[in-house]
Amino acid sequence: MSIVLRRNPRAMVPDLIDWFEEPFLTLRPYLGQAIRIEDYIEDGQYVVRAEMAGIDPEKDLEVSAGAGYLVLRAVRSASVEGKHRSEFRYGSFSRTIELPPGADADSATADYSDGILTIKVAIKGERQEAVKAIPVTVTKK
């Protein structure tokens, strides 16, 4: 029976690898969305589900709607002591989502369960097509 030996590159030169990674740690918020969402329309409501694990919704979450936008703000906090590698996201995060036409911001409701924030906003009236063909008439002189 043969044994597969795996090498850990961090164990060989950990300080060198950390030296190359540290300048790019500050770019992580710009490389991807801090708050991941999915949105859809269901039963006359615009529904947004946001991944918000690791926060206390009663004190670290703010949701606001108005002027055609939905704004999510959250703060994740943790204490890291010593020199450790961490890929967890800490700090304040926000995401602005454009509401669909006819959305009633006053009817917005939010529910947090198992790390998922679900926001529902009623849509008034029928949804209109975004693009409408306009016939052109030609006038001859």
PDB file of C-alpha atoms in Angstrom:
ATOM      1  CA  MET A   1       0.000   0.000   0.000  1.00  0.00           C
ATOM      2  CA  SER A   2       1.472   3.335  -0.982  1.00  0.00           C
ATOM      3  CA  ILE A   3       1.038   6.544   0.956  1.00  0.00           C
ATOM      4  CA  VAL A   4       0.268   9.751  -0.880  1.00  0.00           C
ATOM      5  CA  LEU A   5       2.312  12.590   0.518  1.00  0.00           C
ATOM      6  CA  ARG A   6       0.920  16.060   0.071  1.00  0.00           C
ATOM      7  CA  ARG A   7       2.963  19.143   0.606  1.00  0.00           C
ATOM      8  CA  ASN A   8       1.548  22.257   2.129  1.00  0.00           C
ATOM      9  CA  PRO A   9       3.120  25.252   0.355  1.00  0.00           C
ATOM     10  CA  ARG A  10       2.311  27.459   3.377  1.00  0.00           C
ATOM     11  CA  ALA A  11       4.454  25.264   5.619  1.00  0.00           C
ATOM     12  CA  MET A  12       7.511  25.714   3.386  1.00  0.00           C
ATOM     13  CA  VAL A  13       7.474  29.502   3.039  1.00  0.00           C
ATOM     14  CA  PRO A  14       4.547  30.923   5.048  1.00  0.00           C
ATOM     15  CA  ASP A  15       5.897  34.456   5.455  1.00  0.00           C
ATOM     16  CA  LEU A  16       6.603  34.830   1.744  1.00  0.00           C
ATOM     17  CA  ILE A  17       3.072  33.729   0.787  1.00  0.00           C
ATOM     18  CA  ASP A  18       1.521  36.063   3.391  1.00  0.00           C
ATOM     19  CA  TRP A  19       3.682  38.906   2.066  1.00  0.00           C
ATOM     20  CA  PHE A  20       2.254  38.425  -1.448  1.00  0.00           C
ATOM     21  CA  GLU A  21      -1.373  38.044  -0.257  1.00  0.00           C
ATOM     22  CA  GLU A  22      -1.620  40.981   2.158  1.00  0.00           C
ATOM     23  CA  PRO A  23      -1.648  43.812  -0.429  1.00  0.00           C
ATOM     24  CA  PHE A  24      -4.649  42.192  -2.136  1.00  0.00           C
ATOM     25  CA  LEU A  25      -6.734  41.631   1.018  1.00  0.00           C
ATOM     26  CA  THR A  26      -8.070  45.188   0.847  1.00  0.00           C
ATOM     27  CA  LEU A  27      -9.342  44.579  -2.700  1.00  0.00           C
ATOM     28  CA  ARG A  28     -11.632  41.679  -1.731  1.00  0.00           C
ATOM     29  CA  PRO A  29     -14.740  43.851  -1.217  1.00  0.00           C
ATOM     30  CA  TYR A  30     -14.308  45.234  -4.749  1.00  0.00           C
ATOM     31  CA  LEU A  31     -13.770  41.867  -6.389  1.00  0.00           C
ATOM     32  CA  GLY A  32     -17.263  40.560  -5.617  1.00  0.00           C
ATOM     33  CA  GLN A  33     -20.514  41.524  -3.964  1.00  0.00           C
ATOM     34  CA  ALA A  34     -20.361  41.403  -0.193  1.00  0.00           C
ATOM     35  CA  ILE A  35     -24.091  40.654   0.016  1.00  0.00           C
ATOM     36  CA  ARG A  36     -25.284  37.986  -2.411  1.00  0.00           C
ATOM     37  CA  ILE A  37     -28.903  38.162  -3.505  1.00  0.00           C
ATOM     38  CA  GLU A  38     -31.530  36.518  -5.637  1.00  0.00           C
ATOM     39  CA  ASP A  39     -34.640  38.375  -6.757  1.00  0.00           C
ATOM     40  CA  TYR A  40     -37.835  37.460  -8.542  1.00  0.00           C
ATOM     41  CA  ILE A  41     -41.505  38.426  -8.880  1.00  0.00           C
ATOM     42  CA  GLU A  42     -44.059  36.120  -7.291  1.00  0.00           C
ATOM     43  CA  ASP A  43     -47.804  36.626  -6.685  1.00  0.00           C
ATOM     44  CA  GLY A  44     -47.657  40.358  -7.453  1.00  0.00           C
ATOM     45  CA  GLN A  45     -44.709  40.957  -5.141  1.00  0.00           C
ATOM     46  CA  TYR A  46     -41.061  41.689  -5.799  1.00  0.00           C
ATOM     47  CA  VAL A  47     -39.076  39.282  -3.601  1.00  0.00           C
ATOM     48  CA  VAL A  48     -35.411  39.711  -2.665  1.00  0.00           C
ATOM     49  CA  ARG A  49     -33.545  37.024  -0.729  1.00  0.00           C
ATOM     50  CA  ALA A  50     -30.163  38.070   0.657  1.00  0.00           C
ATOM     51  CA  GLU A  51     -27.478  35.902   2.212  1.00  0.00           C
ATOM     52  CA  MET A  52     -26.782  37.530   5.607  1.00  0.00           C
ATOM     53  CA  ALA A  53     -25.272  34.773   7.744  1.00  0.00           C
ATOM     54  CA  GLY A  54     -23.203  35.738  10.764  1.00  0.00           C
ATOM     55  CA  ILE A  55     -24.989  38.930  11.755  1.00  0.00           C
ATOM     56  CA  ASP A  56     -27.404  39.875  14.510  1.00  0.00           C
ATOM     57  CA  PRO A  57     -30.426  41.199  12.579  1.00  0.00           C
ATOM     58  CA  GLU A  58     -31.778  43.120  15.564  1.00  0.00           C
ATOM     59  CA  LYS A  59     -28.742  45.390  15.905  1.00  0.00           C
ATOM     60  CA  ASP A  60     -26.500  44.899  12.832  1.00  0.00           C
ATOM     61  CA  LEU A  61     -28.987  45.092   9.949  1.00  0.00           C
ATOM     62  CA  GLU A  62     -30.691  48.060   8.300  1.00  0.00           C
ATOM     63  CA  VAL A  63     -33.140  47.798   5.399  1.00  0.00           C
ATOM     64  CA  SER A  64     -34.663  50.843   3.709  1.00  0.00           C
ATOM     65  CA  ALA A  65     -36.796  51.373   0.611  1.00  0.00           C
ATOM     66  CA  GLY A  66     -37.770  54.463  -1.320  1.00  0.00           C
ATOM     67  CA  ALA A  67     -37.037  56.571  -4.403  1.00  0.00           C
ATOM     68  CA  GLY A  68     -37.067  53.425  -6.540  1.00  0.00           C
ATOM     69  CA  TYR A  69     -34.362  51.609  -4.586  1.00  0.00           C
ATOM     70  CA  LEU A  70     -33.971  49.028  -1.849  1.00  0.00           C
ATOM     71  CA  VAL A  71     -30.882  49.449   0.357  1.00  0.00           C
ATOM     72  CA  LEU A  72     -29.414  46.710   2.557  1.00  0.00           C
ATOM     73  CA  ARG A  73     -26.755  47.583   5.138  1.00  0.00           C
ATOM     74  CA  ALA A  74     -25.130  45.140   7.542  1.00  0.00           C
ATOM     75  CA  VAL A  75     -22.197  44.986   9.928  1.00  0.00           C
ATOM     76  CA  ARG A  76     -20.290  41.829  10.755  1.00  0.00           C
ATOM     77  CA  SER A  77     -17.862  42.003  13.641  1.00  0.00           C
ATOM     78  CA  ALA A  78     -15.259  39.665  15.068  1.00  0.00           C
ATOM     79  CA  SER A  79     -12.039  39.864  16.990  1.00  0.00           C
ATOM     80  CA  VAL A  80      -8.945  38.256  15.512  1.00  0.00           C
ATOM     81  CA  GLU A  81      -5.884  38.080  17.716  1.00  0.00           C
ATOM     82  CA  GLY A  82      -2.383  37.353  16.541  1.00  0.00           C
ATOM     83  CA  LYS A  83      -1.274  36.546  13.023  1.00  0.00           C
ATOM     84  CA  HIS A  84      -3.986  34.405  11.447  1.00  0.00           C
ATOM     85  CA  ARG A  85      -5.297  33.883   7.974  1.00  0.00           C
ATOM     86  CA  SER A  86      -8.976  34.761   7.696  1.00  0.00           C
ATOM     87  CA  GLU A  87     -11.224  34.609   4.653  1.00  0.00           C
ATOM     88  CA  PHE A  88     -14.306  35.583   6.636  1.00  0.00           C
ATOM     89  CA  ARG A  89     -15.725  38.994   5.813  1.00  0.00           C
ATOM     90  CA  TYR A  90     -15.871  41.493   8.636  1.00  0.00           C
ATOM     91  CA  GLY A  91     -16.889  45.122   8.573  1.00  0.00           C
ATOM     92  CA  SER A  92     -19.804  47.026   7.095  1.00  0.00           C
ATOM     93  CA  PHE A  93     -21.433  45.956   3.845  1.00  0.00           C
ATOM     94  CA  SER A  94     -24.158  47.473   1.725  1.00  0.00           C
ATOM     95  CA  ARG A  95     -26.038  46.697  -1.443  1.00  0.00           C
ATOM     96  CA  THR A  96     -28.465  48.871  -3.397  1.00  0.00           C
ATOM     97  CA  ILE A  97     -31.076  47.167  -5.575  1.00  0.00           C
ATOM     98  CA  GLU A  98     -33.291  48.958  -8.077  1.00  0.00           C
ATOM     99  CA  LEU A  99     -36.985  48.285  -7.487  1.00  0.00           C
ATOM    100  CA  PRO A 100     -39.108  47.294 -10.490  1.00  0.00           C
ATOM    101  CA  PRO A 101     -41.595  49.788 -11.971  1.00  0.00           C
ATOM    102  CA  GLY A 102     -44.759  50.043  -9.894  1.00  0.00           C
ATOM    103  CA  ALA A 103     -43.153  48.798  -6.667  1.00  0.00           C
ATOM    104  CA  ASP A 104     -44.798  50.237  -3.542  1.00  0.00           C
ATOM    105  CA  ALA A 105     -41.970  50.950  -1.072  1.00  0.00           C
ATOM    106  CA  ASP A 106     -44.516  51.613   1.708  1.00  0.00           C
ATOM    107  CA  SER A 107     -45.661  47.983   1.575  1.00  0.00           C
ATOM    108  CA  ALA A 108     -42.173  46.495   2.037  1.00  0.00           C
ATOM    109  CA  THR A 109     -41.744  43.772   4.656  1.00  0.00           C
ATOM    110  CA  ALA A 110     -38.572  41.993   5.787  1.00  0.00           C
ATOM    111  CA  ASP A 111     -38.064  38.643   7.515  1.00  0.00           C
ATOM    112  CA  TYR A 112     -34.781  37.112   8.729  1.00  0.00           C
ATOM    113  CA  SER A 113     -34.508  33.361   9.209  1.00  0.00           C
ATOM    114  CA  ASP A 114     -31.514  30.983   9.238  1.00  0.00           C
ATOM    115  CA  GLY A 115     -29.112  33.570   7.804  1.00  0.00           C
ATOM    116  CA  ILE A 116     -31.412  34.556   4.920  1.00  0.00           C
ATOM    117  CA  LEU A 117     -33.113  37.945   4.749  1.00  0.00           C
ATOM    118  CA  THR A 118     -36.327  37.905   2.685  1.00  0.00           C
ATOM    119  CA  ILE A 119     -37.820  41.222   1.598  1.00  0.00           C
ATOM    120  CA  LYS A 120     -41.183  41.497  -0.160  1.00  0.00           C
ATOM    121  CA  VAL A 121     -42.457  44.626  -1.905  1.00  0.00           C
ATOM    122  CA  ALA A 122     -45.928  44.807  -3.469  1.00  0.00           C
ATOM    123  CA  ILE A 123     -46.166  45.854  -7.103  1.00  0.00           C
ATOM    124  CA  LYS A 124     -49.072  48.177  -7.920  1.00  0.00           C
ATOM    125  CA  GLY A 125     -50.944  47.678 -11.160  1.00  0.00           C
ATOM    126  CA  GLU A 126     -49.899  45.516 -14.036  1.00  0.00           C
ATOM    127  CA  ARG A 127     -46.328  45.184 -15.078  1.00  0.00           C
ATOM    128  CA  GLN A 128     -45.726  46.992 -18.353  1.00  0.00           C
ATOM    129  CA  GLU A 129     -43.323  45.890 -21.024  1.00  0.00           C
ATOM    130  CA  ALA A 130     -40.010  47.712 -20.807  1.00  0.00           C
ATOM    131  CA  VAL A 131     -39.773  48.130 -24.590  1.00  0.00           C
ATOM    132  CA  LYS A 132     -42.678  49.218 -26.747  1.00  0.00           C
ATOM    133  CA  ALA A 133     -42.629  49.391 -30.529  1.00  0.00           C
ATOM    134  CA  ILE A 134     -43.827  52.733 -31.866  1.00  0.00           C
ATOM    135  CA  PRO A 135     -45.170  52.802 -35.419  1.00  0.00           C
ATOM    136  CA  VAL A 136     -43.684  55.462 -37.683  1.00  0.00           C
ATOM    137  CA  THR A 137     -45.925  57.370 -40.062  1.00  0.00           C
ATOM    138  CA  VAL A 138     -44.469  58.955 -43.173  1.00  0.00           C
ATOM    139  CA  THR A 139     -45.833  62.306 -44.252  1.00  0.00           C
ATOM    140  CA  LYS A 140     -45.338  63.193 -47.936  1.00  0.00           C
ATOM    141  CA  LYS A 141     -45.119  66.781 -49.103  1.00  0.00           C
TER     142      LYS A 141
END
